[in-house]
Amino acid sequence: MNILDDLKLQYKLGGIAMRVIYWNVACFLISLVFYKFSIGQFDFPNWLALSSDPQVFMFKPWTFLTYAFFHFGFMHLLFNMLVLNFASNLFLTFFSQKQYLGLYILGAIFSGIIFALSYYILGNSALIVGASAAIMAILVAATTYQPLMNVRLLFFGNVKLWHITGVILLLDLMQLRLENMGGHISHLAGAFFGFIFIKLLQNGTDLSIIVSKVLDFFANLFRKSSTTPFTKVHKNYKKPTEKVTSRIVTKDKTQQQIDEILDKISQSGYDCLTKEEKEFLFRAGK
């Protein structure tokens, strides 16, 4: 199995967190194409980046979400994806994948609105891209739910989760009036939304349902109709019997092997699989 097949399998089995990382990387590669055909500046068109100018964002409302999947450069992307992977593992320990995706999307939209309003009030104008605000929503949500969780860090040993999150928030506050003020405003807005998300969830209100319903609506809109055309049935027609025993046995054995491999992934991770097991999962997923 080549590298491309391996990446496809990881995307298929890695869950929503891995898919969001893949989406961010794919969008970054797309942005490189724009850079290649630009006049030399790494500049995003205003139909992808979020602008604080009302004359722009009012006619391009999708930018309140698309900005959260693009990055200015490789280091910007790399740092954000490392933090996203860290925050995702924490959040998904306690919550579902639908709640994860809902928080990522709603956190990005909320942070984008706060950024645009803040810059409009201050009389400034700027463009913003980056997943940082959505990542902060996920990190702070996990911290709000389990602030005393022990996290093992290289060179530091075990550290409380709230200590890590607190340092990151403090750095944002300290740099608020410095360069990239809009970015720090969106980070803090994302953190606030993550806190509110968990508090509402603990009181019985799951905001992620909004995103789930919207996605389900569009999924059903493009889903093929399950109805089959009318078929005329003759009275004297006798349906031939089929021997299905061997097929059922084969399917059960295959499913059993898939379940065993998935259990192995859940316990030790995808990298623990042998080459043969990866190839078997790839063939089974086709």
PDB file of C-alpha atoms in Angstrom:
ATOM      1  CA  MET A   1       0.000   0.000   0.000  1.00  0.00           C
ATOM      2  CA  ASN A   2       1.509   3.375  -1.027  1.00  0.00           C
ATOM      3  CA  ILE A   3       1.564   6.610   0.944  1.00  0.00           C
ATOM      4  CA  LEU A   4      -1.566   7.950  -0.763  1.00  0.00           C
ATOM      5  CA  ASP A   5      -3.550   4.850   0.206  1.00  0.00           C
ATOM      6  CA  ASP A   6      -2.215   5.143   3.750  1.00  0.00           C
ATOM      7  CA  LEU A   7      -3.383   8.770   3.949  1.00  0.00           C
ATOM      8  CA  LYS A   8      -6.793   7.836   2.585  1.00  0.00           C
ATOM      9  CA  LEU A   9      -7.144   5.125   5.217  1.00  0.00           C
ATOM     10  CA  GLN A  10      -6.117   7.475   8.020  1.00  0.00           C
ATOM     11  CA  TYR A  11      -8.654  10.023   6.781  1.00  0.00           C
ATOM     12  CA  LYS A  12     -11.363   7.363   6.706  1.00  0.00           C
ATOM     13  CA  LEU A  13     -10.610   5.881  10.147  1.00  0.00           C
ATOM     14  CA  GLY A  14      -9.107   8.857  11.980  1.00  0.00           C
ATOM     15  CA  GLY A  15     -12.402  10.441  12.998  1.00  0.00           C
ATOM     16  CA  ILE A  16     -13.578  14.031  12.732  1.00  0.00           C
ATOM     17  CA  ALA A  17     -10.460  15.555  14.312  1.00  0.00           C
ATOM     18  CA  MET A  18      -8.198  13.985  11.684  1.00  0.00           C
ATOM     19  CA  ARG A  19     -10.567  15.118   8.936  1.00  0.00           C
ATOM     20  CA  VAL A  20     -10.563  18.727  10.149  1.00  0.00           C
ATOM     21  CA  ILE A  21      -6.755  18.659  10.106  1.00  0.00           C
ATOM     22  CA  TYR A  22      -6.830  17.251   6.561  1.00  0.00           C
ATOM     23  CA  TRP A  23      -9.275  19.995   5.518  1.00  0.00           C
ATOM     24  CA  ASN A  24      -6.970  22.688   6.892  1.00  0.00           C
ATOM     25  CA  VAL A  25      -3.944  21.226   5.119  1.00  0.00           C
ATOM     26  CA  ALA A  26      -5.891  20.931   1.847  1.00  0.00           C
ATOM     27  CA  CYS A  27      -7.051  24.558   2.083  1.00  0.00           C
ATOM     28  CA  PHE A  28      -3.469  25.661   2.744  1.00  0.00           C
ATOM     29  CA  LEU A  29      -2.300  23.861  -0.400  1.00  0.00           C
ATOM     30  CA  ILE A  30      -5.075  25.596  -2.334  1.00  0.00           C
ATOM     31  CA  SER A  31      -3.901  28.947  -0.955  1.00  0.00           C
ATOM     32  CA  LEU A  32      -0.411  28.226  -2.299  1.00  0.00           C
ATOM     33  CA  VAL A  33      -1.924  28.100  -5.771  1.00  0.00           C
ATOM     34  CA  PHE A  34      -3.360  31.600  -5.258  1.00  0.00           C
ATOM     35  CA  TYR A  35       0.054  32.763  -4.070  1.00  0.00           C
ATOM     36  CA  LYS A  36       1.774  31.286  -7.131  1.00  0.00           C
ATOM     37  CA  PHE A  37      -0.443  33.225  -9.502  1.00  0.00           C
ATOM     38  CA  SER A  38      -0.412  36.459  -7.464  1.00  0.00           C
ATOM     39  CA  ILE A  39       1.985  39.357  -7.962  1.00  0.00           C
ATOM     40  CA  GLY A  40       4.303  38.244  -5.161  1.00  0.00           C
ATOM     41  CA  GLN A  41       2.350  38.826  -1.973  1.00  0.00           C
ATOM     42  CA  PHE A  42       0.877  36.043   0.116  1.00  0.00           C
ATOM     43  CA  ASP A  43      -2.529  37.691  -0.002  1.00  0.00           C
ATOM     44  CA  PHE A  44      -5.912  36.008   0.276  1.00  0.00           C
ATOM     45  CA  PRO A  45      -8.858  37.136  -1.833  1.00  0.00           C
ATOM     46  CA  ASN A  46     -11.668  38.684   0.183  1.00  0.00           C
ATOM     47  CA  TRP A  47     -14.027  35.864  -0.761  1.00  0.00           C
ATOM     48  CA  LEU A  48     -11.968  33.480   1.421  1.00  0.00           C
ATOM     49  CA  ALA A  49     -10.521  35.625   4.200  1.00  0.00           C
ATOM     50  CA  LEU A  50     -12.747  37.456   6.675  1.00  0.00           C
ATOM     51  CA  SER A  51     -12.724  41.214   6.302  1.00  0.00           C
ATOM     52  CA  SER A  52     -13.700  43.634   9.042  1.00  0.00           C
ATOM     53  CA  ASP A  53     -15.164  45.945   6.384  1.00  0.00           C
ATOM     54  CA  PRO A  54     -18.995  45.678   6.487  1.00  0.00           C
ATOM     55  CA  GLN A  55     -19.190  46.425   2.776  1.00  0.00           C
ATOM     56  CA  VAL A  56     -17.245  43.211   2.214  1.00  0.00           C
ATOM     57  CA  PHE A  57     -18.464  40.700   4.817  1.00  0.00           C
ATOM     58  CA  MET A  58     -22.154  41.617   4.496  1.00  0.00           C
ATOM     59  CA  PHE A  59     -22.098  40.383   0.907  1.00  0.00           C
ATOM     60  CA  LYS A  60     -19.795  37.440   1.641  1.00  0.00           C
ATOM     61  CA  PRO A  61     -21.212  35.846   4.828  1.00  0.00           C
ATOM     62  CA  TRP A  62     -19.477  32.520   4.139  1.00  0.00           C
ATOM     63  CA  THR A  63     -16.151  34.151   5.013  1.00  0.00           C
ATOM     64  CA  PHE A  64     -17.166  33.947   8.692  1.00  0.00           C
ATOM     65  CA  LEU A  65     -16.398  30.231   8.312  1.00  0.00           C
ATOM     66  CA  THR A  66     -13.930  29.886   5.423  1.00  0.00           C
ATOM     67  CA  TYR A  67     -11.317  32.036   7.178  1.00  0.00           C
ATOM     68  CA  ALA A  68     -10.984  29.314   9.833  1.00  0.00           C
ATOM     69  CA  PHE A  69      -9.568  26.825   7.302  1.00  0.00           C
ATOM     70  CA  PHE A  70      -6.825  28.966   5.734  1.00  0.00           C
ATOM     71  CA  HIS A  71      -3.410  30.063   7.045  1.00  0.00           C
ATOM     72  CA  PHE A  72      -0.827  32.702   6.139  1.00  0.00           C
ATOM     73  CA  GLY A  73       2.163  30.368   6.004  1.00  0.00           C
ATOM     74  CA  PHE A  74       3.510  26.917   6.777  1.00  0.00           C
ATOM     75  CA  MET A  75       4.588  27.712  10.352  1.00  0.00           C
ATOM     76  CA  HIS A  76       1.183  29.259  11.051  1.00  0.00           C
ATOM     77  CA  LEU A  77      -0.449  26.067   9.817  1.00  0.00           C
ATOM     78  CA  LEU A  78       1.974  23.719  11.607  1.00  0.00           C
ATOM     79  CA  PHE A  79       1.597  25.359  15.027  1.00  0.00           C
ATOM     80  CA  ASN A  80      -2.196  25.511  14.752  1.00  0.00           C
ATOM     81  CA  MET A  81      -2.475  21.862  13.691  1.00  0.00           C
ATOM     82  CA  LEU A  82      -0.258  20.723  16.584  1.00  0.00           C
ATOM     83  CA  VAL A  83      -2.428  22.594  19.078  1.00  0.00           C
ATOM     84  CA  LEU A  84      -5.590  21.394  17.336  1.00  0.00           C
ATOM     85  CA  ASN A  85      -4.461  17.759  17.594  1.00  0.00           C
ATOM     86  CA  PHE A  86      -3.685  18.260  21.290  1.00  0.00           C
ATOM     87  CA  ALA A  87      -7.013  19.982  22.031  1.00  0.00           C
ATOM     88  CA  SER A  88      -8.983  17.503  19.927  1.00  0.00           C
ATOM     89  CA  ASN A  89      -7.712  14.483  21.851  1.00  0.00           C
ATOM     90  CA  LEU A  90      -8.746  16.138  25.119  1.00  0.00           C
ATOM     91  CA  PHE A  91     -12.194  17.215  23.928  1.00  0.00           C
ATOM     92  CA  LEU A  92     -13.079  13.913  22.273  1.00  0.00           C
ATOM     93  CA  THR A  93     -12.241  12.077  25.478  1.00  0.00           C
ATOM     94  CA  PHE A  94     -15.484  13.425  26.924  1.00  0.00           C
ATOM     95  CA  PHE A  95     -17.680  14.525  24.009  1.00  0.00           C
ATOM     96  CA  SER A  96     -18.966  13.241  20.671  1.00  0.00           C
ATOM     97  CA  GLN A  97     -17.628  13.932  17.189  1.00  0.00           C
ATOM     98  CA  LYS A  98     -20.790  15.876  16.282  1.00  0.00           C
ATOM     99  CA  GLN A  99     -20.249  18.136  19.289  1.00  0.00           C
ATOM    100  CA  TYR A 100     -16.628  18.583  18.233  1.00  0.00           C
ATOM    101  CA  LEU A 101     -17.512  19.676  14.697  1.00  0.00           C
ATOM    102  CA  GLY A 102     -20.342  21.859  15.960  1.00  0.00           C
ATOM    103  CA  LEU A 103     -18.035  23.631  18.411  1.00  0.00           C
ATOM    104  CA  TYR A 104     -15.331  24.142  15.773  1.00  0.00           C
ATOM    105  CA  ILE A 105     -17.762  25.727  13.318  1.00  0.00           C
ATOM    106  CA  LEU A 106     -19.746  27.801  15.828  1.00  0.00           C
ATOM    107  CA  GLY A 107     -16.567  28.904  17.603  1.00  0.00           C
ATOM    108  CA  ALA A 108     -15.114  30.121  14.312  1.00  0.00           C
ATOM    109  CA  ILE A 109     -18.293  31.998  13.357  1.00  0.00           C
ATOM    110  CA  PHE A 110     -18.684  33.623  16.783  1.00  0.00           C
ATOM    111  CA  SER A 111     -15.022  34.681  16.861  1.00  0.00           C
ATOM    112  CA  GLY A 112     -15.296  36.091  13.342  1.00  0.00           C
ATOM    113  CA  ILE A 113     -18.305  38.190  14.336  1.00  0.00           C
ATOM    114  CA  ILE A 114     -16.503  39.555  17.415  1.00  0.00           C
ATOM    115  CA  PHE A 115     -13.422  40.358  15.318  1.00  0.00           C
ATOM    116  CA  ALA A 116     -15.457  42.202  12.679  1.00  0.00           C
ATOM    117  CA  LEU A 117     -17.476  44.165  15.257  1.00  0.00           C
ATOM    118  CA  SER A 118     -14.396  45.081  17.298  1.00  0.00           C
ATOM    119  CA  TYR A 119     -12.465  46.382  14.315  1.00  0.00           C
ATOM    120  CA  TYR A 120     -15.501  48.255  13.031  1.00  0.00           C
ATOM    121  CA  ILE A 121     -15.958  49.981  16.412  1.00  0.00           C
ATOM    122  CA  LEU A 122     -12.231  50.812  16.560  1.00  0.00           C
ATOM    123  CA  GLY A 123     -12.353  52.164  13.016  1.00  0.00           C
ATOM    124  CA  ASN A 124      -9.789  49.679  11.733  1.00  0.00           C
ATOM    125  CA  SER A 125      -9.881  47.490   8.655  1.00  0.00           C
ATOM    126  CA  ALA A 126      -8.104  44.169   8.187  1.00  0.00           C
ATOM    127  CA  LEU A 127      -8.360  40.632   6.853  1.00  0.00           C
ATOM    128  CA  ILE A 128      -8.026  37.573   9.043  1.00  0.00           C
ATOM    129  CA  VAL A 129      -7.383  33.876   8.388  1.00  0.00           C
ATOM    130  CA  GLY A 130      -6.478  30.981  10.657  1.00  0.00           C
ATOM    131  CA  ALA A 131      -8.015  28.213  12.731  1.00  0.00           C
ATOM    132  CA  SER A 132      -6.703  29.598  16.033  1.00  0.00           C
ATOM    133  CA  ALA A 133     -10.035  30.938  17.279  1.00  0.00           C
ATOM    134  CA  ALA A 134     -11.864  27.651  16.656  1.00  0.00           C
ATOM    135  CA  ILE A 135      -8.970  25.761  18.277  1.00  0.00           C
ATOM    136  CA  MET A 136      -9.163  27.980  21.354  1.00  0.00           C
ATOM    137  CA  ALA A 137     -12.878  27.211  21.611  1.00  0.00           C
ATOM    138  CA  ILE A 138     -12.107  23.476  21.683  1.00  0.00           C
ATOM    139  CA  LEU A 139      -9.208  23.825  24.124  1.00  0.00           C
ATOM    140  CA  VAL A 140     -11.079  26.045  26.569  1.00  0.00           C
ATOM    141  CA  ALA A 141     -14.169  23.817  26.341  1.00  0.00           C
ATOM    142  CA  ALA A 142     -12.105  20.786  27.390  1.00  0.00           C
ATOM    143  CA  THR A 143     -10.439  22.836  30.132  1.00  0.00           C
ATOM    144  CA  THR A 144     -13.766  24.121  31.433  1.00  0.00           C
ATOM    145  CA  TYR A 145     -15.073  20.570  31.687  1.00  0.00           C
ATOM    146  CA  GLN A 146     -11.942  19.025  33.237  1.00  0.00           C
ATOM    147  CA  PRO A 147      -9.616  21.799  34.478  1.00  0.00           C
ATOM    148  CA  LEU A 148      -7.694  19.531  36.861  1.00  0.00           C
ATOM    149  CA  MET A 149      -6.829  16.877  34.278  1.00  0.00           C
ATOM    150  CA  ASN A 150      -3.144  15.953  34.312  1.00  0.00           C
ATOM    151  CA  VAL A 151      -1.354  16.473  31.006  1.00  0.00           C
ATOM    152  CA  ARG A 152       2.185  15.189  30.542  1.00  0.00           C
ATOM    153  CA  LEU A 153       4.481  17.670  28.784  1.00  0.00           C
ATOM    154  CA  LEU A 154       8.013  17.131  27.580  1.00  0.00           C
ATOM    155  CA  PHE A 155      10.566  18.668  29.997  1.00  0.00           C
ATOM    156  CA  PHE A 156       7.784  19.662  32.426  1.00  0.00           C
ATOM    157  CA  GLY A 157       6.180  16.374  33.425  1.00  0.00           C
ATOM    158  CA  ASN A 158       2.586  16.350  34.623  1.00  0.00           C
ATOM    159  CA  VAL A 159       0.826  19.712  34.422  1.00  0.00           C
ATOM    160  CA  LYS A 160      -2.788  20.629  35.120  1.00  0.00           C
ATOM    161  CA  LEU A 161      -4.761  21.373  31.978  1.00  0.00           C
ATOM    162  CA  TRP A 162      -5.928  24.739  33.251  1.00  0.00           C
ATOM    163  CA  HIS A 163      -2.290  25.814  33.704  1.00  0.00           C
ATOM    164  CA  ILE A 164      -1.591  25.247  29.993  1.00  0.00           C
ATOM    165  CA  THR A 165      -4.755  27.010  28.865  1.00  0.00           C
ATOM    166  CA  GLY A 166      -4.170  29.846  31.327  1.00  0.00           C
ATOM    167  CA  VAL A 167      -0.690  30.541  29.949  1.00  0.00           C
ATOM    168  CA  ILE A 168      -1.996  30.632  26.361  1.00  0.00           C
ATOM    169  CA  LEU A 169      -4.808  33.036  27.313  1.00  0.00           C
ATOM    170  CA  LEU A 170      -2.387  35.221  29.270  1.00  0.00           C
ATOM    171  CA  LEU A 171      -0.104  35.506  26.244  1.00  0.00           C
ATOM    172  CA  ASP A 172      -3.066  36.607  24.128  1.00  0.00           C
ATOM    173  CA  LEU A 173      -4.020  39.254  26.670  1.00  0.00           C
ATOM    174  CA  MET A 174      -0.444  40.543  26.903  1.00  0.00           C
ATOM    175  CA  GLN A 175      -0.201  40.891  23.103  1.00  0.00           C
ATOM    176  CA  LEU A 176      -3.662  42.343  22.611  1.00  0.00           C
ATOM    177  CA  ARG A 177      -2.411  45.860  21.839  1.00  0.00           C
ATOM    178  CA  LEU A 178       0.596  44.692  19.843  1.00  0.00           C
ATOM    179  CA  GLU A 179       0.869  43.286  16.315  1.00  0.00           C
ATOM    180  CA  ASN A 180      -2.023  41.107  15.055  1.00  0.00           C
ATOM    181  CA  MET A 181      -4.560  42.578  17.462  1.00  0.00           C
ATOM    182  CA  GLY A 182      -7.413  41.139  15.400  1.00  0.00           C
ATOM    183  CA  GLY A 183      -5.997  37.646  15.768  1.00  0.00           C
ATOM    184  CA  HIS A 184      -5.756  37.942  19.546  1.00  0.00           C
ATOM    185  CA  ILE A 185      -9.294  39.337  19.750  1.00  0.00           C
ATOM    186  CA  SER A 186     -10.585  36.320  17.832  1.00  0.00           C
ATOM    187  CA  HIS A 187      -8.577  33.951  20.074  1.00  0.00           C
ATOM    188  CA  LEU A 188     -10.141  35.397  23.216  1.00  0.00           C
ATOM    189  CA  ALA A 189     -13.583  35.333  21.601  1.00  0.00           C
ATOM    190  CA  GLY A 190     -13.102  31.654  20.750  1.00  0.00           C
ATOM    191  CA  ALA A 191     -12.036  30.927  24.313  1.00  0.00           C
ATOM    192  CA  PHE A 192     -15.128  32.679  25.650  1.00  0.00           C
ATOM    193  CA  PHE A 193     -17.379  30.714  23.303  1.00  0.00           C
ATOM    194  CA  GLY A 194     -15.791  27.423  24.378  1.00  0.00           C
ATOM    195  CA  PHE A 195     -16.523  28.293  28.014  1.00  0.00           C
ATOM    196  CA  ILE A 196     -20.141  29.229  27.252  1.00  0.00           C
ATOM    197  CA  PHE A 197     -20.589  26.087  25.126  1.00  0.00           C
ATOM    198  CA  ILE A 198     -19.717  23.798  28.053  1.00  0.00           C
ATOM    199  CA  LYS A 199     -21.753  25.754  30.599  1.00  0.00           C
ATOM    200  CA  LEU A 200     -24.838  25.585  28.369  1.00  0.00           C
ATOM    201  CA  LEU A 201     -24.184  21.904  27.711  1.00  0.00           C
ATOM    202  CA  GLN A 202     -24.040  21.204  31.434  1.00  0.00           C
ATOM    203  CA  ASN A 203     -27.426  22.931  31.749  1.00  0.00           C
ATOM    204  CA  GLY A 204     -28.933  20.760  29.026  1.00  0.00           C
ATOM    205  CA  THR A 205     -28.475  22.990  25.941  1.00  0.00           C
ATOM    206  CA  ASP A 206     -26.306  21.501  23.190  1.00  0.00           C
ATOM    207  CA  LEU A 207     -25.478  24.233  20.674  1.00  0.00           C
ATOM    208  CA  SER A 208     -23.848  21.726  18.330  1.00  0.00           C
ATOM    209  CA  ILE A 209     -27.326  20.469  17.398  1.00  0.00           C
ATOM    210  CA  ILE A 210     -27.680  23.608  15.265  1.00  0.00           C
ATOM    211  CA  VAL A 211     -24.742  22.570  13.093  1.00  0.00           C
ATOM    212  CA  SER A 212     -25.860  18.937  12.979  1.00  0.00           C
ATOM    213  CA  LYS A 213     -29.318  19.900  11.727  1.00  0.00           C
ATOM    214  CA  VAL A 214     -27.913  22.209   9.043  1.00  0.00           C
ATOM    215  CA  LEU A 215     -25.471  19.550   7.818  1.00  0.00           C
ATOM    216  CA  ASP A 216     -28.188  16.888   7.856  1.00  0.00           C
ATOM    217  CA  PHE A 217     -30.450  19.173   5.820  1.00  0.00           C
ATOM    218  CA  PHE A 218     -27.872  19.615   3.061  1.00  0.00           C
ATOM    219  CA  ALA A 219     -26.909  15.928   3.209  1.00  0.00           C
ATOM    220  CA  ASN A 220     -30.541  14.910   2.689  1.00  0.00           C
ATOM    221  CA  LEU A 221     -30.875  17.503  -0.058  1.00  0.00           C
ATOM    222  CA  PHE A 222     -28.178  15.870  -2.178  1.00  0.00           C
ATOM    223  CA  ARG A 223     -28.839  12.290  -1.130  1.00  0.00           C
ATOM    224  CA  LYS A 224     -30.208  10.053  -3.859  1.00  0.00           C
ATOM    225  CA  SER A 225     -33.808   9.061  -3.529  1.00  0.00           C
ATOM    226  CA  SER A 226     -34.210   5.628  -1.964  1.00  0.00           C
ATOM    227  CA  THR A 227     -37.432   4.923  -3.847  1.00  0.00           C
ATOM    228  CA  THR A 228     -37.303   2.310  -6.577  1.00  0.00           C
ATOM    229  CA  PRO A 229     -39.320   2.376  -9.816  1.00  0.00           C
ATOM    230  CA  PHE A 230     -42.535   0.348  -9.985  1.00  0.00           C
ATOM    231  CA  THR A 231     -42.027  -3.178 -11.210  1.00  0.00           C
ATOM    232  CA  LYS A 232     -44.887  -5.231 -12.591  1.00  0.00           C
ATOM    233  CA  VAL A 233     -45.156  -8.601 -10.811  1.00  0.00           C
ATOM    234  CA  HIS A 234     -46.797 -11.578 -12.575  1.00  0.00           C
ATOM    235  CA  LYS A 235     -49.053 -13.807 -10.507  1.00  0.00           C
ATOM    236  CA  ASN A 236     -47.431 -17.056 -11.639  1.00  0.00           C
ATOM    237  CA  TYR A 237     -43.884 -15.780 -11.103  1.00  0.00           C
ATOM    238  CA  LYS A 238     -41.900 -17.802  -8.587  1.00  0.00           C
ATOM    239  CA  LYS A 239     -38.832 -16.155  -7.126  1.00  0.00           C
ATOM    240  CA  PRO A 240     -35.853 -18.491  -7.267  1.00  0.00           C
ATOM    241  CA  THR A 241     -34.316 -19.468  -3.992  1.00  0.00           C
ATOM    242  CA  GLU A 242     -30.767 -18.369  -3.273  1.00  0.00           C
ATOM    243  CA  LYS A 243     -28.131 -20.104  -1.245  1.00  0.00           C
ATOM    244  CA  VAL A 244     -26.923 -17.372   1.081  1.00  0.00           C
ATOM    245  CA  THR A 245     -25.259 -19.426   3.764  1.00  0.00           C
ATOM    246  CA  SER A 246     -21.738 -19.158   2.423  1.00  0.00           C
ATOM    247  CA  ARG A 247     -22.116 -15.409   1.769  1.00  0.00           C
ATOM    248  CA  ILE A 248     -23.276 -14.750   5.319  1.00  0.00           C
ATOM    249  CA  VAL A 249     -20.387 -16.719   6.780  1.00  0.00           C
ATOM    250  CA  THR A 250     -17.881 -14.811   4.631  1.00  0.00           C
ATOM    251  CA  LYS A 251     -19.389 -11.464   5.623  1.00  0.00           C
ATOM    252  CA  ASP A 252     -19.346 -12.365   9.319  1.00  0.00           C
ATOM    253  CA  LYS A 253     -15.699 -13.389   9.201  1.00  0.00           C
ATOM    254  CA  THR A 254     -14.730 -10.194   7.363  1.00  0.00           C
ATOM    255  CA  GLN A 255     -16.673  -7.994   9.764  1.00  0.00           C
ATOM    256  CA  GLN A 256     -15.171  -9.798  12.726  1.00  0.00           C
ATOM    257  CA  GLN A 257     -11.656  -9.121  11.428  1.00  0.00           C
ATOM    258  CA  ILE A 258     -12.535  -5.451  10.834  1.00  0.00           C
ATOM    259  CA  ASP A 259     -13.889  -5.141  14.375  1.00  0.00           C
ATOM    260  CA  GLU A 260     -10.732  -6.688  15.813  1.00  0.00           C
ATOM    261  CA  ILE A 261      -8.525  -4.242  13.891  1.00  0.00           C
ATOM    262  CA  LEU A 262     -10.660  -1.249  14.938  1.00  0.00           C
ATOM    263  CA  ASP A 263     -10.414  -2.376  18.567  1.00  0.00           C
ATOM    264  CA  LYS A 264      -6.657  -2.518  18.150  1.00  0.00           C
ATOM    265  CA  ILE A 265      -6.645   1.041  16.756  1.00  0.00           C
ATOM    266  CA  SER A 266      -8.762   2.346  19.646  1.00  0.00           C
ATOM    267  CA  GLN A 267      -6.378   0.804  22.171  1.00  0.00           C
ATOM    268  CA  SER A 268      -2.951   1.451  20.637  1.00  0.00           C
ATOM    269  CA  GLY A 269      -3.499   3.835  17.706  1.00  0.00           C
ATOM    270  CA  TYR A 270      -3.365   3.480  13.940  1.00  0.00           C
ATOM    271  CA  ASP A 271       0.435   3.236  13.800  1.00  0.00           C
ATOM    272  CA  CYS A 272       0.387  -0.092  15.666  1.00  0.00           C
ATOM    273  CA  LEU A 273      -1.206  -1.866  12.679  1.00  0.00           C
ATOM    274  CA  THR A 274       0.855  -4.153  10.508  1.00  0.00           C
ATOM    275  CA  LYS A 275       1.175  -3.578   6.780  1.00  0.00           C
ATOM    276  CA  GLU A 276      -1.182  -6.506   6.117  1.00  0.00           C
ATOM    277  CA  GLU A 277      -3.838  -5.101   8.473  1.00  0.00           C
ATOM    278  CA  LYS A 278      -3.681  -1.672   6.819  1.00  0.00           C
ATOM    279  CA  GLU A 279      -4.066  -3.246   3.371  1.00  0.00           C
ATOM    280  CA  PHE A 280      -6.990  -5.367   4.579  1.00  0.00           C
ATOM    281  CA  LEU A 281      -8.814  -2.277   5.958  1.00  0.00           C
ATOM    282  CA  PHE A 282      -8.168  -0.362   2.754  1.00  0.00           C
ATOM    283  CA  ARG A 283      -9.607  -3.173   0.617  1.00  0.00           C
ATOM    284  CA  ALA A 284     -12.583  -3.594   2.961  1.00  0.00           C
ATOM    285  CA  GLY A 285     -13.360   0.133   2.781  1.00  0.00           C
ATOM    286  CA  LYS A 286     -13.661   0.138  -0.998  1.00  0.00           C
TER     287      LYS A 286
END
